[in-house]
Coordinates of C-alpha atoms in Angstrom, one line a residue:
M1 CA -18.6 23.9 3.3
A2 CA -15.5 24.6 1.4
T3 CA -16.0 24.6 -2.3
Y4 CA -13.3 22.1 -2.9
I5 CA -15.5 19.4 -1.9
T6 CA -16.9 17.5 -4.8
L7 CA -20.5 16.1 -4.7
R8 CA -19.0 12.7 -5.5
R9 CA -16.7 12.8 -2.3
F10 CA -18.9 14.7 -0.2
S11 CA -19.9 11.7 2.0
L12 CA -16.4 10.6 2.2
L13 CA -15.1 13.8 3.9
L14 CA -18.1 13.7 6.5
F15 CA -17.5 10.1 7.3
L16 CA -13.7 9.7 7.6
N17 CA -14.0 6.5 9.8
A18 CA -15.8 4.6 7.0
M19 CA -15.1 1.1 6.9
L20 CA -12.5 1.1 9.4
W21 CA -11.3 -2.2 11.1
S22 CA -9.9 -2.6 14.7
C23 CA -7.5 -5.2 16.1
A24 CA -7.7 -4.9 19.9
Y25 CA -6.8 -6.6 23.1
D26 CA -9.1 -6.8 26.2
S27 CA -7.6 -5.9 29.5
D28 CA -7.9 -9.3 31.0
D29 CA -5.6 -12.2 31.0
N30 CA -7.3 -13.7 28.0
P31 CA -7.2 -10.9 25.5
S32 CA -9.2 -11.3 22.4
F33 CA -9.4 -10.0 18.9
N34 CA -12.3 -7.9 18.0
R35 CA -12.0 -8.2 14.1
I36 CA -14.7 -6.2 12.8
I37 CA -15.8 -3.0 13.8
L38 CA -17.8 -0.8 11.2
S39 CA -18.7 2.7 11.8
D40 CA -20.4 5.4 9.8
T41 CA -20.3 3.3 6.6
D42 CA -19.8 5.6 3.5
P43 CA -22.3 4.7 0.8
N44 CA -20.1 6.7 -1.7
N45 CA -17.1 4.8 -1.2
P46 CA -17.0 2.7 -4.5
Y47 CA -14.6 0.1 -3.2
P48 CA -16.2 -1.1 0.0
F49 CA -14.7 -3.8 2.0
D50 CA -17.4 -5.9 3.5
G51 CA -15.3 -8.1 6.0
P52 CA -13.3 -11.1 5.9
Q53 CA -14.6 -13.5 3.3
S54 CA -14.6 -17.3 3.0
A55 CA -12.3 -19.1 0.7
I56 CA -12.6 -18.0 -2.9
E57 CA -14.5 -20.4 -4.9
R58 CA -12.5 -20.1 -8.1
I59 CA -8.8 -21.0 -7.8
P60 CA -6.8 -18.7 -10.4
Y61 CA -4.3 -21.3 -11.1
P62 CA -4.9 -24.7 -12.9
E63 CA -1.4 -25.8 -11.8
I64 CA -3.2 -26.2 -8.0
P65 CA -5.0 -29.7 -7.9
S66 CA -8.6 -29.1 -7.2
N67 CA -9.0 -31.7 -4.4
R68 CA -9.4 -30.2 -1.1
Y69 CA -8.5 -31.1 2.5
C70 CA -9.9 -29.3 5.3
I71 CA -7.6 -29.6 8.3
E72 CA -8.7 -31.8 11.2
L73 CA -7.9 -30.0 14.3
A74 CA -8.4 -32.9 16.7
R75 CA -6.4 -35.4 14.5
W76 CA -3.4 -33.1 14.4
D77 CA -3.8 -31.7 17.9
I78 CA -4.0 -28.0 16.7
P79 CA -5.2 -25.5 19.5
S80 CA -7.7 -23.1 18.1
N81 CA -8.3 -21.1 21.1
R82 CA -5.3 -18.8 21.1
S83 CA -3.0 -20.7 23.1
E84 CA 0.4 -22.8 22.7
P85 CA 1.9 -21.1 20.0
T86 CA 4.9 -23.4 19.2
K87 CA 2.6 -26.5 19.3
T88 CA 0.1 -24.4 17.0
T89 CA 2.7 -23.7 14.6
E90 CA 4.4 -27.0 14.4
N91 CA 1.2 -29.1 14.2
L92 CA -0.5 -26.9 11.6
Q93 CA 2.6 -27.2 9.7
S94 CA 2.7 -30.8 9.8
A95 CA -1.0 -30.9 8.6
I96 CA -0.2 -28.8 5.7
D97 CA 2.9 -30.8 4.7
W98 CA 0.9 -34.0 5.1
A99 CA -1.9 -32.8 2.9
I100 CA 0.4 -31.6 0.1
G101 CA 2.4 -35.0 0.2
Q102 CA -1.0 -36.9 -0.2
G103 CA -1.6 -34.6 -3.4
Y104 CA -4.1 -32.2 -2.1
G105 CA -4.2 -28.6 -3.7
E106 CA -6.9 -26.9 -1.6
I107 CA -6.2 -26.9 2.2
C108 CA -8.8 -25.3 4.6
L109 CA -8.2 -24.1 7.9
P110 CA -11.6 -24.0 9.9
E111 CA -12.8 -21.3 12.2
G112 CA -10.7 -20.7 15.2
H113 CA -7.8 -18.4 16.6
Y114 CA -4.5 -19.7 15.9
L115 CA -1.7 -18.5 18.0
I116 CA 1.5 -19.0 16.0
G117 CA 5.1 -18.3 16.3
K118 CA 8.4 -20.5 16.8
E119 CA 11.8 -19.1 17.8
E120 CA 14.2 -20.0 14.9
N121 CA 17.2 -17.9 15.8
D122 CA 18.2 -15.0 17.7
I123 CA 16.7 -12.4 15.3
Y124 CA 13.8 -14.3 13.6
Y125 CA 10.4 -15.8 14.7
G126 CA 9.0 -18.3 12.3
G127 CA 5.4 -19.1 11.3
I128 CA 3.9 -21.1 8.5
E129 CA 5.5 -21.9 5.2
L130 CA 3.8 -22.5 1.9
S131 CA 5.2 -24.3 -0.9
S132 CA 4.2 -24.4 -4.6
N133 CA 0.9 -25.5 -5.9
I134 CA -1.2 -24.9 -2.9
A135 CA -4.4 -22.7 -2.0
F136 CA -4.3 -22.1 1.8
L137 CA -8.1 -21.1 2.3
L138 CA -9.0 -19.7 5.9
D139 CA -12.7 -19.8 7.0
Q140 CA -13.9 -16.4 7.2
N141 CA -14.0 -16.7 11.2
A142 CA -10.4 -17.9 11.2
V143 CA -7.6 -15.7 12.8
I144 CA -3.7 -16.5 12.7
E145 CA -2.2 -14.3 15.3
M146 CA 1.6 -13.9 15.8
V147 CA 2.5 -14.4 19.2
P148 CA 4.1 -11.3 21.1
N149 CA 7.9 -11.9 20.8
D150 CA 11.2 -9.7 20.8
K151 CA 12.7 -10.6 17.3
W152 CA 13.7 -8.1 14.7
N153 CA 12.1 -10.3 11.9
Y154 CA 9.1 -12.5 11.7
C155 CA 7.1 -13.8 8.9
A156 CA 3.5 -15.3 10.1
I157 CA 3.1 -16.8 6.4
A158 CA 6.1 -17.4 4.2
I159 CA 6.3 -17.9 0.5
R160 CA 10.1 -18.5 -0.6
N161 CA 10.9 -19.4 -4.1
N162 CA 7.5 -21.1 -4.6
A163 CA 5.1 -20.7 -7.4
F164 CA 1.1 -20.9 -7.8
V165 CA 0.3 -20.1 -4.5
V166 CA -3.0 -18.5 -3.0
V167 CA -3.7 -17.3 0.6
S168 CA -7.3 -16.4 0.9
G169 CA -10.0 -15.5 3.3
G170 CA -10.1 -14.8 7.3
T171 CA -7.5 -12.6 9.2
I172 CA -3.9 -12.5 10.0
I173 CA -2.7 -10.3 12.7
G174 CA 0.8 -9.3 14.0
D175 CA 2.1 -8.5 17.4
R176 CA 2.6 -4.7 17.3
D177 CA 0.5 -4.0 20.5
N178 CA 2.7 -6.2 22.5
H179 CA 5.9 -6.6 20.8
D180 CA 9.1 -6.3 22.8
N181 CA 11.2 -3.9 21.1
V182 CA 14.6 -4.9 22.9
P183 CA 17.7 -3.2 21.6
R184 CA 19.6 -4.8 18.8
A185 CA 22.9 -6.1 20.2
S186 CA 25.0 -5.0 17.3
D187 CA 24.0 -1.3 17.3
G188 CA 21.3 -0.7 20.0
A189 CA 18.6 0.0 17.4
T190 CA 15.1 -0.6 18.3
A191 CA 13.0 -0.2 15.2
H192 CA 12.0 -3.9 14.9
D193 CA 10.4 -2.9 11.5
E194 CA 10.8 -6.4 9.7
G195 CA 7.9 -8.2 11.2
H196 CA 5.5 -9.2 8.6
L197 CA 2.3 -11.0 7.9
I198 CA 2.9 -12.4 4.6
C199 CA 6.4 -12.7 3.1
I200 CA 6.7 -13.3 -0.5
E201 CA 10.4 -13.9 -1.5
G202 CA 13.1 -14.8 -3.9
D203 CA 12.0 -16.4 -7.0
S204 CA 8.3 -16.6 -6.3
E205 CA 6.0 -16.2 -8.8
S206 CA 2.0 -16.5 -9.4
V207 CA 1.0 -15.5 -5.9
T208 CA -2.6 -14.4 -5.1
I209 CA -3.5 -12.9 -1.7
E210 CA -7.1 -11.9 -1.4
N211 CA -10.3 -11.6 0.7
M212 CA -8.4 -10.9 4.1
V213 CA -7.9 -8.6 6.9
L214 CA -3.9 -8.1 7.4
A215 CA -3.6 -6.0 10.4
K216 CA -1.2 -4.9 13.2
A217 CA 2.2 -6.1 11.7
N218 CA 5.1 -4.8 13.6
G219 CA 6.4 -4.3 10.0
D220 CA 4.3 -4.8 6.8
G221 CA 1.0 -6.4 6.0
V222 CA 2.8 -8.0 2.9
L223 CA 6.5 -7.7 2.1
M224 CA 7.7 -8.7 -1.4
V225 CA 11.5 -9.1 -1.6
G226 CA 12.8 -10.2 -5.1
S227 CA 15.9 -11.2 -7.1
G228 CA 19.0 -9.2 -5.9
A229 CA 20.6 -6.1 -7.3
G230 CA 21.4 -6.2 -10.9
Q231 CA 19.8 -9.5 -11.4
E232 CA 16.9 -10.3 -13.8
Q233 CA 13.7 -10.0 -11.7
R234 CA 12.1 -13.5 -11.1
L235 CA 9.7 -12.4 -8.3
R236 CA 6.7 -11.7 -10.5
D237 CA 3.1 -12.0 -11.4
I238 CA 1.5 -11.2 -7.9
N239 CA -2.0 -10.3 -7.2
I240 CA -3.0 -8.8 -4.2
N241 CA -7.0 -8.2 -4.1
R242 CA -9.8 -7.4 -2.0
N243 CA -7.8 -7.1 1.5
N244 CA -8.2 -4.7 4.3
F245 CA -4.6 -3.5 5.6
S246 CA -5.1 -1.9 8.9
D247 CA -3.1 -0.5 11.4
N248 CA 0.1 -2.2 10.3
R249 CA 3.3 -0.3 11.6
R250 CA 5.7 0.2 8.7
Q251 CA 3.7 -0.4 5.5
G252 CA 0.6 -2.0 4.0
V253 CA 2.5 -3.5 1.0
S254 CA 6.4 -3.2 0.5
I255 CA 7.6 -4.0 -2.7
V256 CA 11.4 -4.6 -2.6
G257 CA 11.9 -6.0 -6.3
G258 CA 9.2 -7.4 -8.2
K259 CA 7.5 -7.5 -11.6
N260 CA 4.0 -7.9 -12.9
I261 CA 2.4 -6.8 -9.7
L262 CA -1.5 -6.0 -9.5
I263 CA -2.7 -4.2 -6.3
E264 CA -6.4 -3.8 -6.9
N265 CA -9.8 -3.1 -4.7
N266 CA -8.0 -3.2 -1.4
E267 CA -8.3 -0.7 1.6
F268 CA -5.2 0.7 3.2
H269 CA -5.6 2.7 6.4
H270 CA -4.2 3.7 9.5
T271 CA -0.4 2.8 8.8
N272 CA 1.8 4.2 11.4
G273 CA 4.4 3.4 13.8
T274 CA 7.8 3.5 12.2
A275 CA 9.0 5.2 8.8
P276 CA 8.0 5.2 6.1
E277 CA 4.4 4.7 7.2
F278 CA 3.0 4.3 3.7
G279 CA 0.0 2.3 2.3
I280 CA 2.2 1.1 -0.5
D281 CA 6.0 1.6 -1.0
I282 CA 7.9 0.6 -4.0
E283 CA 11.5 0.7 -3.1
G284 CA 13.9 -1.9 -4.6
A285 CA 17.1 -0.9 -2.8
G286 CA 19.0 -1.8 -6.0
R287 CA 16.5 -4.5 -7.1
I288 CA 14.3 -4.2 -10.1
N289 CA 10.6 -3.0 -9.7
D290 CA 8.7 -3.2 -13.0
S291 CA 5.3 -3.1 -14.3
I292 CA 3.1 -2.5 -11.2
V293 CA -0.6 -1.6 -11.4
I294 CA -2.4 0.1 -8.4
R295 CA -6.0 0.8 -9.0
T296 CA -9.4 1.0 -7.4
N297 CA -8.0 1.1 -3.9
Y298 CA -9.2 3.1 -0.8
F299 CA -6.3 4.9 1.2
H300 CA -6.9 6.7 4.1
N301 CA -5.3 7.9 7.3
N302 CA -1.9 6.5 6.6
R303 CA 0.7 8.5 8.6
G304 CA 3.6 8.9 6.0
G305 CA 1.3 8.9 3.0
D306 CA -0.5 6.8 0.8
V307 CA 2.0 5.4 -2.2
V308 CA 5.6 6.4 -2.6
N309 CA 7.4 5.2 -5.9
T310 CA 11.4 5.7 -5.3
D311 CA 12.5 3.5 -8.4
G312 CA 9.6 1.6 -10.0
K313 CA 9.3 1.5 -14.0
N314 CA 6.2 1.3 -15.8
V315 CA 3.9 1.9 -12.6
F316 CA 0.4 2.8 -12.8
V317 CA -1.7 4.3 -10.2
E318 CA -5.2 4.7 -11.4
N319 CA -8.8 5.2 -10.2
N320 CA -7.9 5.1 -6.6
I321 CA -9.3 7.4 -3.6
L322 CA -6.7 8.9 -1.6
L323 CA -8.1 10.6 1.6
Q324 CA -6.7 12.1 4.6
G325 CA -8.5 11.5 7.4
N326 CA -9.5 14.1 10.0
D327 CA -7.5 12.2 12.7
S328 CA -4.4 11.9 10.7
E329 CA -1.7 14.2 9.1
Y330 CA 0.3 13.2 6.2
L331 CA 4.3 13.3 6.9
D332 CA 5.2 13.0 3.3
G333 CA 1.8 13.3 1.3
P334 CA -0.5 11.2 -0.8
L335 CA 1.6 10.5 -3.8
V336 CA 5.3 10.7 -3.7
Y337 CA 8.0 9.8 -6.0
W338 CA 11.6 10.3 -6.8
K339 CA 12.9 11.3 -10.5
N340 CA 14.2 8.1 -11.3
A341 CA 11.0 6.5 -10.9
S342 CA 8.7 6.1 -14.0
W343 CA 4.9 6.1 -13.6
T344 CA 1.4 7.2 -14.8
I345 CA -1.0 8.8 -12.4
R346 CA -4.5 9.1 -13.7
N347 CA -8.1 9.2 -12.6
N348 CA -7.4 9.6 -8.8
D349 CA -9.3 11.4 -6.4
I350 CA -7.0 12.9 -3.9
T351 CA -8.2 15.0 -0.7
M352 CA -5.9 16.7 2.0
R353 CA -7.6 17.9 5.2
T354 CA -4.4 19.0 6.9
V355 CA -1.1 20.1 5.8
S356 CA 1.8 18.0 5.6
V357 CA 5.7 18.7 6.0
N358 CA 5.5 19.1 2.1
N359 CA 2.8 21.7 2.3
W360 CA -0.3 21.3 0.4
N361 CA 0.9 19.0 -2.2
G362 CA -1.0 15.8 -3.1
I363 CA 1.7 14.7 -5.7
I364 CA 5.1 15.8 -5.2
M365 CA 8.5 14.5 -6.8
Y366 CA 11.5 14.7 -4.7
S367 CA 14.9 15.4 -6.1
N368 CA 18.5 16.1 -4.6
D369 CA 20.3 17.3 -7.7
N370 CA 19.8 18.7 -11.4
A371 CA 20.7 15.5 -13.2
K372 CA 17.8 13.5 -15.0
I373 CA 18.1 10.1 -14.1
N374 CA 16.0 8.3 -16.6
Q375 CA 14.5 9.1 -20.0
D376 CA 11.0 8.3 -19.4
T377 CA 8.1 10.7 -19.0
T378 CA 5.8 11.0 -16.1
F379 CA 2.3 11.1 -17.0
I380 CA -0.1 12.8 -14.7
H381 CA -3.7 12.8 -16.3
N382 CA -7.4 13.4 -15.4
N383 CA -6.9 13.4 -11.7
T384 CA -9.0 15.5 -9.1
L385 CA -7.0 17.2 -6.3
N386 CA -9.1 18.6 -3.3
K387 CA -7.3 21.4 -1.4
C388 CA -4.0 20.2 -2.5
G389 CA -1.9 20.6 -5.6
M390 CA 1.2 19.4 -7.2
Y391 CA 4.9 20.4 -6.8
M392 CA 7.9 18.9 -8.9
Y393 CA 11.4 20.2 -8.9
K394 CA 14.9 19.6 -10.4
G395 CA 13.8 17.1 -13.1
A396 CA 12.4 17.0 -16.7
D397 CA 9.7 15.2 -18.9
L398 CA 6.5 15.6 -17.3
S399 CA 3.0 15.6 -18.9
I400 CA 0.4 17.1 -16.9
K401 CA -3.0 17.2 -18.6
N402 CA -6.7 17.5 -17.6
N403 CA -6.3 17.6 -14.0
T404 CA -8.6 19.5 -11.6
M405 CA -7.3 21.5 -8.7
L406 CA -10.2 22.4 -6.3
E407 CA -8.4 25.0 -4.0
G408 CA -5.1 23.7 -5.3
H409 CA -2.1 24.9 -7.4
L410 CA 0.4 23.6 -10.0
A411 CA 4.1 24.6 -9.1
F412 CA 7.3 23.6 -11.0
S413 CA 10.9 24.8 -10.0
E414 CA 14.1 24.0 -12.2
M415 CA 12.0 21.6 -14.6
D416 CA 12.5 21.1 -18.4
N417 CA 10.2 19.7 -20.9
L418 CA 7.0 20.2 -19.1
I419 CA 3.8 19.7 -20.9
L420 CA 0.9 21.7 -19.2
E421 CA -2.3 21.3 -20.8
S422 CA -6.2 21.8 -20.1
N423 CA -5.7 21.6 -16.4
S424 CA -8.1 23.7 -14.2
V425 CA -7.0 25.4 -10.9
E426 CA -9.4 27.0 -8.4
H427 CA -7.8 29.1 -5.7
P428 CA -8.3 32.6 -4.4
N429 CA -4.7 33.6 -5.0
E430 CA -3.8 33.7 -8.6
C431 CA 0.1 33.7 -7.8
W432 CA -0.3 30.7 -5.6
A433 CA -2.4 28.8 -8.2
Y434 CA 0.3 28.6 -10.9
R435 CA 3.8 28.9 -10.1
F436 CA 7.0 28.7 -12.1
R437 CA 10.7 29.0 -11.3
Q438 CA 13.3 28.2 -14.2
V439 CA 10.7 25.9 -16.5
S440 CA 10.6 25.3 -19.8
G441 CA 8.0 23.3 -21.9
T442 CA 4.8 23.9 -23.6
A443 CA 1.4 25.2 -22.0
E444 CA -2.1 25.7 -23.5
G445 CA -5.8 25.5 -22.5
N446 CA -5.3 25.9 -18.8
T447 CA -7.6 27.7 -16.6
Y448 CA -7.6 29.7 -13.5
N449 CA -11.0 30.1 -11.9
S450 CA -12.5 28.8 -15.1
V451 CA -10.9 31.5 -17.2
L452 CA -8.4 30.6 -19.6
F453 CA -4.8 31.4 -18.3
D454 CA -1.8 32.4 -20.4
I455 CA 1.5 30.5 -19.4
P456 CA 4.2 31.5 -21.8
L457 CA 6.4 28.5 -21.7
Q458 CA 8.9 27.9 -24.4
Q459 CA 11.0 24.9 -25.2
N460 CA 14.5 25.0 -24.2
T461 CA 14.2 28.6 -22.6
P462 CA 13.7 28.6 -18.9
W463 CA 11.0 30.8 -17.8
N464 CA 10.1 32.5 -14.3
G465 CA 6.6 32.9 -13.5
C466 CA 4.9 34.1 -10.4
W467 CA 6.9 32.0 -7.4
I468 CA 6.1 32.0 -3.6
E469 CA 8.6 30.4 -1.4

């Protein structure tokens, strides 16, 4: 067994299919959804997801009325046998709207398989829309499924410009296995990457998504799109907790503008199909992304990578497990960021099993010029990297402290104001372990194979150390 495997993660590396969930269609004319398949459950996974849950007992927002209505399927003529999607969508929406009009805050969806989806226009299939001051509580055996369609966009559940909303329990699945990627009339494109399970948009705030399986979206498990470019960010206070994001085609979660977002205790795995293919993508496209915490999540087998931050400020990625599975390869890498992003990466355990297009880099900073876009320091502290390292280039202001690279490396090119303290690198090749090209800053207390290693960095004076192209 390679020396880079820590005892704490030994079982994780042996059982790479731990806690996997599968959504599948049978081959007959009445396909079904096999929601729960557990294999090789890993006892060392500290953040296990033990199945879709019943609705949460404690509603987090006092603004939601505590009286509860459980939808009467017969009264509203709602099919629960995976049939008649238009009828199911319209009647389910009518039941929800009636309950809200009667003053109910907690609305229960009973056990059943609800096939939804209704053509709204040439490019969009609609699902269920939730208004403010509502908790939509799915039975643990309730499945909402988007009907196969040929539209570029859909939202199985949409929350638009509303506040104090909870969606909890059960399962939502998309149509990725049966979606018709018909070419778009305007340009012939076939990506169809905007089919999402839960959409949180506009001025929405105080939204909680938890205890769910969110799988097989043609786009994202959860998409957040906030206030427009240059505007104060009003999409805020979003909590995404204890969910299993499985086999989504574009992303597990996309944050396209948002503030005060907590993503905690989730499992993100097998994201694949269309770029970027990350567990979480922070990419505002001109919108503000600020104050985002990503902690105690378990990432594995995501094709593009686990977390990418293109422009988020005050982002904290901490206490996560990021594990590249034996049946997957990263295109980009576990943690990827651009130099106009500002974040702290601490106390994570990162493992690569196969090389990515960016080499064996568990944390990498992309850059395309020498300009320093923001004045914030990036903090990377107390992480363990197994068979991988870090590479940052054409930037400035890094604090790299107390990290352990087991068969890994630290590499920096054209970097100013680097603080490198008390890091430990174990690698058979000394020149590969520590690499510098035109780097200035300070270094102390770093070791190579448990022996103190001198790195003569100086402020304002670029230095060239060992470098391997």
